[in-house]
Amino acid sequence: MQDKTYKLIELVGVSDESIETAIRNAVTRASRSLKGMDWFQVLETRGLISDGKVSQFQVTLKVGFRIMDESEI
């Protein structure tokens, strides 16, 4: 079994639609520049209220990605 080392970062995903979409937005955007992402953990969920209605979802994620060798890039 290959040894793995991970780096952790925090991201905040935002969506006007849902918590799930906010998560997907954060992961999709981060995947454009980060390689080797393997997992995420939801740390916090919050949102904005406008005129008595939920107007935005914000989700803070901890994301783990592998520190890769040159051969894996």
Coordinates of N, CA, C and O in Angstrom, one line a residue:
M1 N 0.8 -1.2 0.0 CA 0.0 0.0 0.0 C 0.9 1.2 0.0 O 1.8 1.4 0.8
Q2 N 0.5 2.2 -0.8 CA 1.3 3.4 -1.0 C 1.0 4.4 0.2 O -0.1 4.6 0.6
D3 N 2.1 4.9 0.7 CA 1.9 6.0 1.8 C 1.4 7.2 1.1 O 1.7 7.6 0.0
K4 N 0.5 7.9 1.9 CA -0.1 9.2 1.3 C 0.1 10.3 2.4 O 0.1 10.0 3.6
T5 N 0.3 11.5 1.9 CA 0.4 12.7 2.7 C -0.6 13.6 2.2 O -0.7 13.9 1.0
Y6 N -1.4 14.2 3.1 CA -2.5 15.2 2.7 C -2.2 16.6 3.2 O -1.6 16.8 4.3
K7 N -2.7 17.5 2.5 CA -2.7 18.9 2.9 C -4.2 19.3 3.1 O -5.0 18.8 2.3
L8 N -4.5 20.1 4.1 CA -5.8 20.5 4.4 C -6.0 22.0 4.1 O -5.1 22.8 4.4
I9 N -7.1 22.3 3.5 CA -7.4 23.7 3.2 C -8.9 23.9 3.6 O -9.7 22.9 3.7
E10 N -9.3 25.1 3.8 CA -10.7 25.4 4.1 C -11.2 26.2 2.9 O -10.5 27.1 2.4
L11 N -12.4 25.9 2.5 CA -13.1 26.6 1.4 C -14.5 27.0 1.9 O -15.0 26.4 2.7
V12 N -15.0 28.1 1.3 CA -16.4 28.4 1.5 C -17.1 28.4 0.2 O -16.8 29.2 -0.7
G13 N -18.1 27.5 0.1 CA -18.9 27.5 -1.1 C -20.2 28.3 -0.9 O -20.7 28.3 0.2
V14 N -20.7 28.9 -1.9 CA -21.9 29.8 -1.9 C -22.8 29.4 -3.0 O -22.4 29.1 -4.1
S15 N -24.1 29.5 -2.6 CA -25.2 29.2 -3.6 C -26.4 29.9 -3.2 O -26.8 30.0 -2.0
D16 N -27.2 30.3 -4.2 CA -28.5 30.8 -3.9 C -29.6 29.7 -3.9 O -30.7 29.9 -3.5
E17 N -29.2 28.5 -4.3 CA -30.1 27.4 -4.5 C -30.2 26.4 -3.3 O -31.3 26.1 -2.8
S18 N -29.0 25.9 -2.8 CA -29.0 24.9 -1.8 C -27.6 24.7 -1.1 O -26.6 25.1 -1.7
I19 N -27.6 24.0 0.0 CA -26.4 23.6 0.6 C -25.6 22.7 -0.3 O -24.3 22.9 -0.4
E20 N -26.2 21.8 -0.9 CA -25.5 20.8 -1.8 C -24.9 21.5 -2.9 O -23.7 21.2 -3.3
T21 N -25.6 22.5 -3.5 CA -25.0 23.3 -4.6 C -23.8 24.1 -4.1 O -22.8 24.2 -4.9
A22 N -23.9 24.6 -2.9 CA -22.8 25.4 -2.4 C -21.5 24.5 -2.2 O -20.4 24.9 -2.6
I23 N -21.7 23.3 -1.8 CA -20.6 22.3 -1.7 C -20.0 22.0 -3.0 O -18.8 22.1 -3.2
R24 N -20.9 21.7 -4.0 CA -20.4 21.4 -5.3 C -19.7 22.6 -6.0 O -18.7 22.4 -6.7
N25 N -20.2 23.8 -5.8 CA -19.5 25.0 -6.3 C -18.1 25.1 -5.8 O -17.2 25.4 -6.5
A26 N -17.9 24.9 -4.5 CA -16.6 25.0 -3.9 C -15.6 24.0 -4.4 O -14.5 24.3 -4.8
V27 N -16.1 22.7 -4.5 CA -15.2 21.6 -4.9 C -14.9 21.8 -6.4 O -13.7 21.6 -6.8
T28 N -15.9 22.1 -7.2 CA -15.7 22.3 -8.6 C -14.7 23.4 -8.9 O -13.8 23.2 -9.7
R29 N -14.9 24.5 -8.3 CA -14.0 25.7 -8.5 C -12.5 25.3 -8.0 O -11.6 25.6 -8.7
A30 N -12.4 24.7 -6.9 CA -11.1 24.4 -6.3 C -10.4 23.3 -7.2 O -9.1 23.4 -7.4
S31 N -11.1 22.4 -7.9 CA -10.5 21.4 -8.7 C -9.9 22.0 -10.0 O -9.1 21.3 -10.6
R32 N -10.2 23.2 -10.3 CA -9.5 23.8 -11.5 C -8.0 24.1 -11.2 O -7.2 24.1 -12.1
S33 N -7.6 24.2 -9.9 CA -6.2 24.5 -9.6 C -5.6 23.5 -8.7 O -4.4 23.5 -8.6
L34 N -6.4 22.8 -8.0 CA -5.9 21.8 -7.0 C -6.1 20.4 -7.6 O -7.2 20.0 -8.0
K35 N -5.0 19.6 -7.6 CA -5.1 18.2 -8.0 C -5.0 17.3 -6.8 O -4.4 17.6 -5.8
G36 N -5.6 16.1 -6.9 CA -5.5 15.1 -5.9 C -6.4 15.3 -4.7 O -6.3 14.7 -3.7
M37 N -7.5 16.1 -5.0 CA -8.5 16.2 -3.9 C -9.2 14.9 -3.7 O -9.6 14.3 -4.7
D38 N -9.3 14.4 -2.5 CA -9.9 13.1 -2.2 C -11.1 13.2 -1.3 O -12.0 12.3 -1.4
W39 N -11.2 14.1 -0.4 CA -12.4 14.1 0.5 C -12.7 15.6 1.0 O -11.9 16.5 0.8
F40 N -13.9 15.7 1.5 CA -14.2 17.0 2.2 C -15.0 16.7 3.4 O -15.6 15.6 3.6
Q41 N -15.1 17.7 4.3 CA -15.9 17.6 5.6 C -16.5 18.9 5.7 O -15.9 20.0 5.6
V42 N -17.8 18.9 6.0 CA -18.6 20.1 6.2 C -18.3 20.6 7.6 O -18.6 19.8 8.6
L43 N -17.8 21.8 7.8 CA -17.5 22.3 9.1 C -18.6 23.2 9.6 O -18.8 23.3 10.8
E44 N -19.2 24.0 8.7 CA -20.1 25.0 9.2 C -21.1 25.3 8.0 O -20.7 25.3 6.9
T45 N -22.3 25.5 8.4 CA -23.4 25.9 7.4 C -24.0 27.2 7.9 O -24.4 27.3 9.1
R46 N -24.2 28.1 7.1 CA -24.8 29.4 7.4 C -25.5 30.0 6.2 O -25.3 29.4 5.1
G47 N -26.1 31.1 6.3 CA -26.8 31.7 5.2 C -27.2 33.1 5.4 O -27.0 33.6 6.5
L48 N -27.7 33.7 4.4 CA -28.2 35.1 4.5 C -29.7 35.1 4.4 O -30.3 34.3 3.7
I49 N -30.3 36.1 5.1 CA -31.7 36.3 5.1 C -32.0 37.6 4.5 O -31.4 38.6 4.9
S50 N -32.9 37.7 3.5 CA -33.3 39.0 2.9 C -34.8 39.0 2.8 O -35.4 38.1 2.3
D51 N -35.4 40.1 3.3 CA -36.8 40.2 3.3 C -37.5 39.0 4.0 O -38.6 38.5 3.4
G52 N -37.0 38.5 5.0 CA -37.6 37.4 5.7 C -37.5 36.0 5.0 O -38.1 35.0 5.5
K53 N -36.6 35.9 4.0 CA -36.5 34.6 3.3 C -35.0 34.3 3.1 O -34.1 35.2 3.1
V54 N -34.7 33.0 3.1 CA -33.3 32.6 2.9 C -32.9 33.0 1.4 O -33.6 32.7 0.5
S55 N -31.8 33.8 1.3 CA -31.4 34.2 0.0 C -30.1 33.6 -0.4 O -29.7 33.7 -1.6
Q56 N -29.3 33.0 0.5 CA -28.0 32.5 0.1 C -27.6 31.4 1.1 O -27.8 31.6 2.3
F57 N -27.0 30.4 0.7 CA -26.4 29.3 1.5 C -24.9 29.4 1.4 O -24.3 29.6 0.3
Q58 N -24.2 29.3 2.6 CA -22.7 29.4 2.6 C -22.3 28.2 3.5 O -22.8 27.9 4.6
V59 N -21.4 27.4 2.9 CA -20.9 26.2 3.6 C -19.4 26.2 3.6 O -18.7 26.4 2.6
T60 N -18.8 26.1 4.9 CA -17.4 26.0 5.0 C -17.0 24.5 5.0 O -17.6 23.7 5.7
L61 N -16.0 24.2 4.2 CA -15.6 22.9 4.0 C -14.1 22.7 4.4 O -13.3 23.7 4.1
K62 N -13.7 21.6 4.9 CA -12.3 21.3 5.0 C -12.1 20.3 3.9 O -12.8 19.3 3.8
V63 N -11.1 20.5 3.1 CA -10.8 19.6 1.9 C -9.4 19.1 2.1 O -8.5 19.8 2.4
G64 N -9.3 17.8 1.8 CA -8.0 17.1 1.9 C -7.6 16.7 0.5 O -8.3 16.2 -0.3
F65 N -6.3 17.1 0.1 CA -5.8 16.7 -1.1 C -4.4 16.1 -0.9 O -3.7 16.5 0.0
R66 N -4.1 15.2 -1.8 CA -2.8 14.5 -1.7 C -1.6 15.3 -2.1 O -1.8 16.1 -3.1
I67 N -0.5 15.2 -1.4 CA 0.7 15.8 -1.9 C 1.3 14.8 -2.8 O 1.6 13.7 -2.4
M68 N 1.4 15.1 -4.1 CA 1.7 14.1 -5.1 C 3.2 14.2 -5.5 O 3.8 15.3 -5.5
D69 N 3.7 13.1 -5.9 CA 5.1 13.0 -6.6 C 4.9 13.5 -8.0 O 3.9 13.5 -8.6
E70 N 6.1 13.9 -8.6 CA 6.1 14.3 -10.0 C 5.5 13.3 -10.9 O 4.8 13.6 -11.9
S71 N 5.6 12.0 -10.6 CA 5.1 11.0 -11.5 C 3.6 10.9 -11.4 O 3.0 10.3 -12.3
E72 N 2.9 11.4 -10.4 CA 1.5 11.4 -10.3 C 0.8 12.6 -10.9 O -0.4 12.6 -11.1
I73 N 1.6 13.6 -11.2 CA 1.0 14.9 -11.8 C 0.5 14.8 -13.2 O 0.8 14.2 -14.0

